[in-house]
Coordinates of N, CA, C and O in Angstrom, one line a residue:
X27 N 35.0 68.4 37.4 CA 36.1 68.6 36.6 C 37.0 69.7 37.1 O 38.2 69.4 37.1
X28 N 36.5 71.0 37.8 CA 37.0 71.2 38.8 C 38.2 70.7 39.4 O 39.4 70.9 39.1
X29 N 37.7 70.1 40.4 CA 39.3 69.5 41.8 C 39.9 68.6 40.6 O 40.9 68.1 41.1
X30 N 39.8 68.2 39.4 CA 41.0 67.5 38.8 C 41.7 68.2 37.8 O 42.9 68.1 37.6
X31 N 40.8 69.1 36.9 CA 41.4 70.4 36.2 C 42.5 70.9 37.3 O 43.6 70.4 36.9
X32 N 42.6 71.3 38.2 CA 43.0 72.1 39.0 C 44.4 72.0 39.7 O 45.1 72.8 40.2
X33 N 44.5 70.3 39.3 CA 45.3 69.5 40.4 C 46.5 69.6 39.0 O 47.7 69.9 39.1
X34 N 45.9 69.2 37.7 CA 46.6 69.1 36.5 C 47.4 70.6 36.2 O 48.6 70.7 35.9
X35 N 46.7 71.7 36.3 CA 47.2 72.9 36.1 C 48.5 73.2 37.3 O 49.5 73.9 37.1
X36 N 48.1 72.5 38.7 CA 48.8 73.2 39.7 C 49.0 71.9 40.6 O 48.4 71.7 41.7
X37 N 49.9 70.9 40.1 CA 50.0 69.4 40.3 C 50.9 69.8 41.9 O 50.7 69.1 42.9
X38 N 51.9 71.0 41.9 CA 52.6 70.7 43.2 C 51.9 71.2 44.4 O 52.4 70.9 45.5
X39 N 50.6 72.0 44.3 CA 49.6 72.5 45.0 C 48.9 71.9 46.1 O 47.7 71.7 46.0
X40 N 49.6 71.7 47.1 CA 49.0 70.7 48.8 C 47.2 71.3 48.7 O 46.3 70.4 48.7
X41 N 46.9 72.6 48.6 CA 45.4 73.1 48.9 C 44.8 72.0 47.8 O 44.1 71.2 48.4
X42 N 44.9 71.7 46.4 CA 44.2 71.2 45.3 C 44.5 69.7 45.6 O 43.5 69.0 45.2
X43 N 45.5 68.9 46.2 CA 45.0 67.7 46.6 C 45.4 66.8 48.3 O 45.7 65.8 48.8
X44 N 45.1 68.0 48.6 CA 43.9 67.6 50.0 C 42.4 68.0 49.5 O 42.4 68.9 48.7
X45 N 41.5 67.6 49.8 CA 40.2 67.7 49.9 C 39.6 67.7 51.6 O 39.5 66.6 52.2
X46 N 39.1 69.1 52.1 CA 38.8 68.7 53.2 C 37.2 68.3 53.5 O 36.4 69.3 53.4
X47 N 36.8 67.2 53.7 CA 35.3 66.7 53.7 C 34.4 67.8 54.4 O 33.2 67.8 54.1
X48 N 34.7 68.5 55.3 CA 34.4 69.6 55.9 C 33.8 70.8 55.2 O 32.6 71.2 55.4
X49 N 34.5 71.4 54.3 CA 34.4 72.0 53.4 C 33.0 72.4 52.6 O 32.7 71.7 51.6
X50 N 32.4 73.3 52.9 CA 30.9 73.6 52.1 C 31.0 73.0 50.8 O 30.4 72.0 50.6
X51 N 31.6 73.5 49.7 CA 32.0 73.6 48.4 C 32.4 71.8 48.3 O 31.7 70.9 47.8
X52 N 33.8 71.7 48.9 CA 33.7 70.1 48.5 C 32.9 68.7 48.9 O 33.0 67.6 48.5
X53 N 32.1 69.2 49.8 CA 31.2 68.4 50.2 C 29.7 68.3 49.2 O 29.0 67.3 49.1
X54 N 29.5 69.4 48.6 CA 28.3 69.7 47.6 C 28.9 69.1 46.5 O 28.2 68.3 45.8
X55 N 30.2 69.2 46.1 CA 31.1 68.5 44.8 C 30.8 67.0 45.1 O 30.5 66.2 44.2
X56 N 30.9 66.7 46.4 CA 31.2 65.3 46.5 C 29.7 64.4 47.0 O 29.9 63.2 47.2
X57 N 28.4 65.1 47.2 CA 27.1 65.1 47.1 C 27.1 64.1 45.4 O 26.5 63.0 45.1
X58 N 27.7 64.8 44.7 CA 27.0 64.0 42.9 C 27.6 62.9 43.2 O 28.7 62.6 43.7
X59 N 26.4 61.8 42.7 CA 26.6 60.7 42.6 C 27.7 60.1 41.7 O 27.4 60.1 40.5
X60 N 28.7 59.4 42.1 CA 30.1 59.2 40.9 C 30.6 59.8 41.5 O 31.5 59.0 41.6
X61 N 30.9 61.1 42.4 CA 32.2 62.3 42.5 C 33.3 61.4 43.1 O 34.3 61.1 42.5
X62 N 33.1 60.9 44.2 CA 34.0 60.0 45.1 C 34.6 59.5 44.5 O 35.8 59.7 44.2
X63 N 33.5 58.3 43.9 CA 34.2 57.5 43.2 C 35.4 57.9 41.8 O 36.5 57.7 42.1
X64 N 35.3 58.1 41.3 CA 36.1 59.0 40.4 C 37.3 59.7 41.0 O 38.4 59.5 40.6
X65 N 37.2 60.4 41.9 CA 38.1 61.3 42.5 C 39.1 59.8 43.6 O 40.2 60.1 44.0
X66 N 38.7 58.9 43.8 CA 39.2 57.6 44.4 C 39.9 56.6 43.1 O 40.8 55.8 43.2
X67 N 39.3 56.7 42.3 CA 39.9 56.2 40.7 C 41.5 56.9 40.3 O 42.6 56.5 39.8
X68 N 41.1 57.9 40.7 CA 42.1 58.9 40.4 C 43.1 59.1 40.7 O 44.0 59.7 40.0
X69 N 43.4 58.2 42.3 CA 44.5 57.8 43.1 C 44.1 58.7 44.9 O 45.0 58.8 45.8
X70 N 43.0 59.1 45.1 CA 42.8 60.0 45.9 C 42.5 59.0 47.1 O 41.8 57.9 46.9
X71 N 43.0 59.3 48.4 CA 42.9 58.1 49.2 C 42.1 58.8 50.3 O 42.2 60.0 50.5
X72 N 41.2 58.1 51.1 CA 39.8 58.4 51.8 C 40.3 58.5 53.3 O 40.0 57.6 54.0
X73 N 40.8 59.5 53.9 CA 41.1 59.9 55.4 C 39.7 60.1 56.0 O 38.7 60.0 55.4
X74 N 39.8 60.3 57.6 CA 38.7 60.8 58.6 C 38.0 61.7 57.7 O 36.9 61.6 57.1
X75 N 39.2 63.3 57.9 CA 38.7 64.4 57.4 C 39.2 64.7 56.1 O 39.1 65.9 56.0
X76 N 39.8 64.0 54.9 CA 39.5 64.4 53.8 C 40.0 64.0 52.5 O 41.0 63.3 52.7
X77 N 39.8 64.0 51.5 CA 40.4 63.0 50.8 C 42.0 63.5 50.2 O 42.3 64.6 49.7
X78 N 42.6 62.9 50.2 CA 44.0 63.2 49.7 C 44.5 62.6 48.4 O 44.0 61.6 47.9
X79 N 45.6 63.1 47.9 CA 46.6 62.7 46.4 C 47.8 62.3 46.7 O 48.6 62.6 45.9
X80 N 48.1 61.7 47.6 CA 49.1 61.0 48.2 C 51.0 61.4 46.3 O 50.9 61.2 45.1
X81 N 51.9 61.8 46.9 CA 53.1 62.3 45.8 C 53.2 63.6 46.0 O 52.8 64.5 46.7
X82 N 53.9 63.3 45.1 CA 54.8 65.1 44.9 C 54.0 66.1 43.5 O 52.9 66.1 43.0
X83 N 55.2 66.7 43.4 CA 54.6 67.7 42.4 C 54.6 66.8 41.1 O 55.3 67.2 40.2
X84 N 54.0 65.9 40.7 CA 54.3 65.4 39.5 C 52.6 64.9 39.7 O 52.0 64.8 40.8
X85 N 51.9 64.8 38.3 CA 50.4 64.7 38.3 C 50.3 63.1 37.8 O 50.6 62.7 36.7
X86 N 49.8 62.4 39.0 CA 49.5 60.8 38.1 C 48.6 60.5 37.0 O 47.5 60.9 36.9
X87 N 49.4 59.7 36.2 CA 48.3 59.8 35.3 C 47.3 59.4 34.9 O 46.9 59.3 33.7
X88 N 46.5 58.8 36.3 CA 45.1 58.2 36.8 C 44.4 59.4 36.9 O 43.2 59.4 36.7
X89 N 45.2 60.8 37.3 CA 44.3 61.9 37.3 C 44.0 62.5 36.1 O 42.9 62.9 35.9
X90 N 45.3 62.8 34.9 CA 44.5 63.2 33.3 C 43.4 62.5 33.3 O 42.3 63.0 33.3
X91 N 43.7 60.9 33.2 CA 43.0 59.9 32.9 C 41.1 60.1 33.2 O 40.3 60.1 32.3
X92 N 40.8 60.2 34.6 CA 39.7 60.5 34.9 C 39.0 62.0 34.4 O 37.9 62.2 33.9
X93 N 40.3 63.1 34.8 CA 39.7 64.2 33.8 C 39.4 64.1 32.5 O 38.3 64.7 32.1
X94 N 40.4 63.2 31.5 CA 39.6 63.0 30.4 C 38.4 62.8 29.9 O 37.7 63.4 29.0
X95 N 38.1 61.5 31.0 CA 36.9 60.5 30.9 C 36.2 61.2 31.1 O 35.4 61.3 30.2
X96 N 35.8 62.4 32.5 CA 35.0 62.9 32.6 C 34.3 64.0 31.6 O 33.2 64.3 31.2
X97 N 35.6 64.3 31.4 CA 35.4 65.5 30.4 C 34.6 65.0 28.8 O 33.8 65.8 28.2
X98 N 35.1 63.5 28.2 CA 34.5 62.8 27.3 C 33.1 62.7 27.5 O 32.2 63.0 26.7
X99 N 33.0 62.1 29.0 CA 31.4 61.5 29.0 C 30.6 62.7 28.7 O 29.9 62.6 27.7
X100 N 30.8 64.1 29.5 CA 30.2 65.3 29.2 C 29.6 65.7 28.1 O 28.6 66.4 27.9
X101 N 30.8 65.0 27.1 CA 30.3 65.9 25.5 C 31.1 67.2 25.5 O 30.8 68.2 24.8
X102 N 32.3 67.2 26.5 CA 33.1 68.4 26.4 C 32.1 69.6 27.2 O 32.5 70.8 27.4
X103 N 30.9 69.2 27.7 CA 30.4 70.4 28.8 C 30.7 69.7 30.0 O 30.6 68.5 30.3
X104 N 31.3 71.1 30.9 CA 32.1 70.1 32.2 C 31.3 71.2 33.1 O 31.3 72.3 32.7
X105 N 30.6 70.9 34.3 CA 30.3 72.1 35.2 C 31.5 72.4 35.9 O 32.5 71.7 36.1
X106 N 31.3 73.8 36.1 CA 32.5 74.4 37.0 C 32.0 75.5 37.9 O 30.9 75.6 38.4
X107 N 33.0 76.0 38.0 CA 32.2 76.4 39.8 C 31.7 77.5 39.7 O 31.4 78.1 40.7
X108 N 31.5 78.1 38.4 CA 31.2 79.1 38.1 C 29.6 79.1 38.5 O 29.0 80.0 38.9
X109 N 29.1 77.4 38.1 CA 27.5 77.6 38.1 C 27.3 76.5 39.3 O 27.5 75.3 39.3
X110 N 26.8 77.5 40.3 CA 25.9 77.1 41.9 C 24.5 76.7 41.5 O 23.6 77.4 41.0
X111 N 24.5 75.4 41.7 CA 23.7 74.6 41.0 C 22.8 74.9 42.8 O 23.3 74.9 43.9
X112 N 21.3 75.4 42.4 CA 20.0 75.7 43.6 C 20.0 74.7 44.6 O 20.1 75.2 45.7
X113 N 19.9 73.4 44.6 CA 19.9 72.5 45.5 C 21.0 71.2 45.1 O 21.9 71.1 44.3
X114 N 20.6 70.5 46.0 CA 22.0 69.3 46.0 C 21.3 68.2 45.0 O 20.3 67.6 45.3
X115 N 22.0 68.2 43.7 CA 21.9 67.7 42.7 C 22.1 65.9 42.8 O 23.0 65.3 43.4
X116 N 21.1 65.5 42.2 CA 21.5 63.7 42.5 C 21.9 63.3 41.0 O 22.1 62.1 40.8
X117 N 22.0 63.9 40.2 CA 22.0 63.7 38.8 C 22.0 64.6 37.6 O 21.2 65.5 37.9
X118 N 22.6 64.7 36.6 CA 23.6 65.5 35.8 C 23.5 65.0 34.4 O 24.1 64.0 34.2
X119 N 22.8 65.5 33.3 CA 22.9 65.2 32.4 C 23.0 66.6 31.1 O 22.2 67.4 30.8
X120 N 24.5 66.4 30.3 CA 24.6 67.0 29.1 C 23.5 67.2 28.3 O 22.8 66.2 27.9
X121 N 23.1 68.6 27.8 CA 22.2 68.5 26.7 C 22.7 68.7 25.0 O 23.8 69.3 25.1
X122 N 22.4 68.6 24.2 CA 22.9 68.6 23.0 C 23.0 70.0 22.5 O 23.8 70.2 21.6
X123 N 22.3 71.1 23.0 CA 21.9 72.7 23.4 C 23.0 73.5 23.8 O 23.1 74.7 23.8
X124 N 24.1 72.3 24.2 CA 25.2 73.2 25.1 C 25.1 73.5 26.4 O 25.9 74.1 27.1
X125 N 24.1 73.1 26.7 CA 24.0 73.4 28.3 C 23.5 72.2 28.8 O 23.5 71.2 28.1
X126 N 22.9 72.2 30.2 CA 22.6 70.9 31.2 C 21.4 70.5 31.9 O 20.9 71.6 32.0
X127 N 20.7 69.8 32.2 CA 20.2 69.2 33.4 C 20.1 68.9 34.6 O 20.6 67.7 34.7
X128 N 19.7 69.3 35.9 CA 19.8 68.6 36.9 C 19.2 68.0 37.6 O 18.9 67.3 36.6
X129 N 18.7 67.6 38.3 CA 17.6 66.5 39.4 C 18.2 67.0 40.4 O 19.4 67.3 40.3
X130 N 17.4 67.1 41.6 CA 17.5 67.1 43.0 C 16.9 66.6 44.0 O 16.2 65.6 43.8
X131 N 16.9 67.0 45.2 CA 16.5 66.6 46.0 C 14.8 67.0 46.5 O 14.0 66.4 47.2
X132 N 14.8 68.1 45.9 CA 14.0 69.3 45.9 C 12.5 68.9 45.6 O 11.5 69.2 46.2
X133 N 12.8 68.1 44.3 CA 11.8 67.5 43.4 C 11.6 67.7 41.9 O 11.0 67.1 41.0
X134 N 12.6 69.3 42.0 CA 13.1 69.8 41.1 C 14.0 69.3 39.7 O 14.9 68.5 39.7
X135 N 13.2 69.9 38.3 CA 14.2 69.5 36.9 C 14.8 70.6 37.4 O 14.3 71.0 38.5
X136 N 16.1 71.4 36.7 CA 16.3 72.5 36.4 C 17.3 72.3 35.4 O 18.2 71.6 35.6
X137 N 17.1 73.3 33.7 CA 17.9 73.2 33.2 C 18.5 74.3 33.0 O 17.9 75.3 33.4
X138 N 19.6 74.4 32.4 CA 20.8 75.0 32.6 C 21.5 75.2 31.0 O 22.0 74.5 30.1
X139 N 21.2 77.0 31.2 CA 21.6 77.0 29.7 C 23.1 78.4 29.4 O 23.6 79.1 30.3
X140 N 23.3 78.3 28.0 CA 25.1 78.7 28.1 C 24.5 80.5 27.8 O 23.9 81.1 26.9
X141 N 25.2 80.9 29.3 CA 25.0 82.6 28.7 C 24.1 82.8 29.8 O 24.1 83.9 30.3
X142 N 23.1 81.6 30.3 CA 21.9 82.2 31.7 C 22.5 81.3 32.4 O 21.6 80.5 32.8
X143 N 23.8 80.9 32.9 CA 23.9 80.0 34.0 C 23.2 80.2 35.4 O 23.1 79.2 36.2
X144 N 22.9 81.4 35.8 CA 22.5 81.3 37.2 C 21.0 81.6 37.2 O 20.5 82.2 38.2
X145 N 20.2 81.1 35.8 CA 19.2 81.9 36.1 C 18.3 80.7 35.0 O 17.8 80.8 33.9
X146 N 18.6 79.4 35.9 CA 18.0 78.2 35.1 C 16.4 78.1 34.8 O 15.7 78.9 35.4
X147 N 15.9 77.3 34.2 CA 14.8 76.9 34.2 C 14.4 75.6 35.2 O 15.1 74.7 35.5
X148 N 13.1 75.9 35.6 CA 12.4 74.9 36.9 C 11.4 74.4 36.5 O 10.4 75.0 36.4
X149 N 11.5 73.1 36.2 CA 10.8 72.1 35.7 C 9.8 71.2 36.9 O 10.1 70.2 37.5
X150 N 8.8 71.9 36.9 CA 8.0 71.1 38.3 C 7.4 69.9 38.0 O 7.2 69.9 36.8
X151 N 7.2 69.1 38.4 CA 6.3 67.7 38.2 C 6.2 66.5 39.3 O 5.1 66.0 39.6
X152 N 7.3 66.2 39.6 CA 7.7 65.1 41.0 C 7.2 65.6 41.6 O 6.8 66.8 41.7
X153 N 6.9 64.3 42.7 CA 6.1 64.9 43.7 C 7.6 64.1 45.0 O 7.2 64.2 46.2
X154 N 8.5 63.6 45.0 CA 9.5 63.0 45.5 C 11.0 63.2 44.8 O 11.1 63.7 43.7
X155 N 12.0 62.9 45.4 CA 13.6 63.2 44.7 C 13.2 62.9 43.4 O 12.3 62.1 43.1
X156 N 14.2 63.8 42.5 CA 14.5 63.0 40.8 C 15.5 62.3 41.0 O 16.4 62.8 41.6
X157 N 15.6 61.4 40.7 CA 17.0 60.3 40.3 C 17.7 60.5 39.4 O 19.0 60.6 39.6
X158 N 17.2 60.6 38.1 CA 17.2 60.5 37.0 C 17.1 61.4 36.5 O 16.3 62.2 37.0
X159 N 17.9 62.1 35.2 CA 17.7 63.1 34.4 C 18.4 62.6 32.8 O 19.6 62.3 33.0
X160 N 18.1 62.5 31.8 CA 18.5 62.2 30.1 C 17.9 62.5 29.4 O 16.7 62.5 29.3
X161 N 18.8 63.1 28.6 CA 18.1 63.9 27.3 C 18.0 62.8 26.3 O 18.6 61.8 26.1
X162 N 17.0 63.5 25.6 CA 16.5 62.1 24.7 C 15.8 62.8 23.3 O 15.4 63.9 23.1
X163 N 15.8 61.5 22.2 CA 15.0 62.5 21.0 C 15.8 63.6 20.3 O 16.9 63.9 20.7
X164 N 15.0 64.2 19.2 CA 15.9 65.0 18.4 C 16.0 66.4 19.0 O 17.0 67.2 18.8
X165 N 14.9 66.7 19.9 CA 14.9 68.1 20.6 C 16.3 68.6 21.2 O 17.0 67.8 21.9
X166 N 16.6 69.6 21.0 CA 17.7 70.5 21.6 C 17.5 70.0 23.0 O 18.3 69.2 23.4
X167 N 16.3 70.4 24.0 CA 16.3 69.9 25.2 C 14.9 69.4 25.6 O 14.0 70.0 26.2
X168 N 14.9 68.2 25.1 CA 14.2 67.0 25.0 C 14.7 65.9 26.6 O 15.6 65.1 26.6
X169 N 13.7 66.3 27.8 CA 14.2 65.6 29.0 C 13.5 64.5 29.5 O 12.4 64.5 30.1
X170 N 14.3 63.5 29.4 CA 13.2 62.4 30.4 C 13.6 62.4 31.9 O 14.8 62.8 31.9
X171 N 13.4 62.3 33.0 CA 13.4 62.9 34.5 C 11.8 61.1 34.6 O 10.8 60.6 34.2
X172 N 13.4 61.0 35.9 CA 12.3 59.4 36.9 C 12.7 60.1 38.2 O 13.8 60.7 38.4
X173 N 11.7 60.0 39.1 CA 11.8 60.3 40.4 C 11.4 59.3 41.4 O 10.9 58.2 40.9
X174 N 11.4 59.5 42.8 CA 11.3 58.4 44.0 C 9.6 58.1 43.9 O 9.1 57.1 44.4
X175 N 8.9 59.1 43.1 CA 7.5 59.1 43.1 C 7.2 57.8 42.6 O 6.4 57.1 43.2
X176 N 7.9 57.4 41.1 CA 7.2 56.2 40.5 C 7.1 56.7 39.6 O 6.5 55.9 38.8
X177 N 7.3 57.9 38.9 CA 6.9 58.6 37.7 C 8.1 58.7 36.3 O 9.3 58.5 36.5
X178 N 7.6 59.0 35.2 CA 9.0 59.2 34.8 C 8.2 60.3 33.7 O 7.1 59.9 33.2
X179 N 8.7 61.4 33.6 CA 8.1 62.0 33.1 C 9.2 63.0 31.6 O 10.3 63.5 31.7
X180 N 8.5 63.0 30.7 CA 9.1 63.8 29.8 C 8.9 65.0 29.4 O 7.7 65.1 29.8
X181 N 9.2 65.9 28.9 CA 9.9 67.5 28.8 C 10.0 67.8 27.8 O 10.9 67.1 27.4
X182 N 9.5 68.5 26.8 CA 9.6 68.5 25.3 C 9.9 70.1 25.0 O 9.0 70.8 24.4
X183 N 11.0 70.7 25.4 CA 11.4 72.4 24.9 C 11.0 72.8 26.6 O 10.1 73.5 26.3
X184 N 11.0 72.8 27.7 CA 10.6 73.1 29.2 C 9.4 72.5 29.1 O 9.4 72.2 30.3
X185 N 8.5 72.1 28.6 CA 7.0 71.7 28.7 C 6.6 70.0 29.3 O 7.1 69.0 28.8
X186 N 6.1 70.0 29.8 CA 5.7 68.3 30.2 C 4.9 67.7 29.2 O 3.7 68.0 29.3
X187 N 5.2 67.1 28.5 CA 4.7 66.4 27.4 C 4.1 65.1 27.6 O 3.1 64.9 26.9
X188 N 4.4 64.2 28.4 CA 3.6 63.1 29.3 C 4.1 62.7 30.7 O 5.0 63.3 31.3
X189 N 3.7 62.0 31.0 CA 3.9 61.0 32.2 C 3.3 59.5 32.7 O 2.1 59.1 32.8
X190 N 4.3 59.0 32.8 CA 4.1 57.2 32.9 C 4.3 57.4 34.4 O 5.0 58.3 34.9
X191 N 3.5 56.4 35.0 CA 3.5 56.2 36.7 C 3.2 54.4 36.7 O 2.8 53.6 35.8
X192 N 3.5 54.2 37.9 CA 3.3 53.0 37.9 C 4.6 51.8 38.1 O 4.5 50.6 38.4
X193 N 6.0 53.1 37.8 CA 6.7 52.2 37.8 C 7.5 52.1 39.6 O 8.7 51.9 39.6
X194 N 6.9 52.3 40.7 CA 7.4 52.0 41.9 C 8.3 52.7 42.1 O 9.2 53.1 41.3
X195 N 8.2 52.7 43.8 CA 9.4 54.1 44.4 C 10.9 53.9 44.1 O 11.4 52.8 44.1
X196 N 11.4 54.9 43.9 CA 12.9 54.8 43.7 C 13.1 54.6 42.7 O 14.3 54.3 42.5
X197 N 12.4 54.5 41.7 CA 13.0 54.7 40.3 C 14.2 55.1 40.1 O 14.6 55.2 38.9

């Protein structure tokens, strides 16, 4: 929400729509699964080294449009750059808590709460990537988490409450 917040505030701003793929920061942005795509919905067109907003100072309105959406699917929690998410995240889920979810590569849950952003909770269990991260149930932070393992495991307030296996890699 970030690079499209950004572009809306500061639409005549060349730094906010170039994207250089080079880039530490926009390369980890562009790691989440969806970012591309979205940010290519948007009107953002796909060079060697980076993606661009091809116009002038005027903001298309494919770009509110996706900031919207994004901002809707969220539940109105949007990450922003404030919170350096520990490893490269494959997946992102709102919690009802006000705060978030991540999956990584790591093997890692980690959730993510308002007021301790940099100092998340670490949900161990996978033994392979999480895919998957959804909150589920009446719990404030009630998490189901599927990983490459085969496992899908559930989270009941940080705690592991069960685990189903069986269901094959890449879940």
């Amino acid at each position: 929400s970030t690079l499209l917040g950004n572009i809306v505030k500061n639409p005549g701003e060349e730094k906010f729509r170039k994207l250089k793929l080079g880039n530490e920061k926009i390369a980890k942005a562009l790691s989440v699964h969806g970012a591309e795509a979205l940010l290519l919905a948007a009107g953002f067109e796909r060079g060697p080294d980076a993606l661009e907003l091809p116009g002038g100072a005027e903001v298309a309105p494919a770009v509110q449009a996706a900031l919207d959406a994004l901002l809707s699917a969220c539940g109105g929690y949007a990450l922003s750059a404030q919170v350096r998410l520990q490893d490269v995240p494959r997946c992102v889920c709102a919690l009802p808590s006000g705060g978030f979810a991540s999956g990584a590569w790591d093997n890692l849950v980690r959730v993510y709460r308002p007021g301790a952003w940099e100092a998340p909770q670490v949900l161990a269990g996978h033994s392979g990537w999480v895919y998957a991260v959804a909150a589920f149930g009446e719990g404030a932070e009630d998490i189901a988490s599927s990983g490459r393992d085969g496992q899908v495991l559930l989270w009941k307030g940080g705690v592991r409450a069960a685990a189903m296996s069986g269901h094959g890699e890449g879940m």
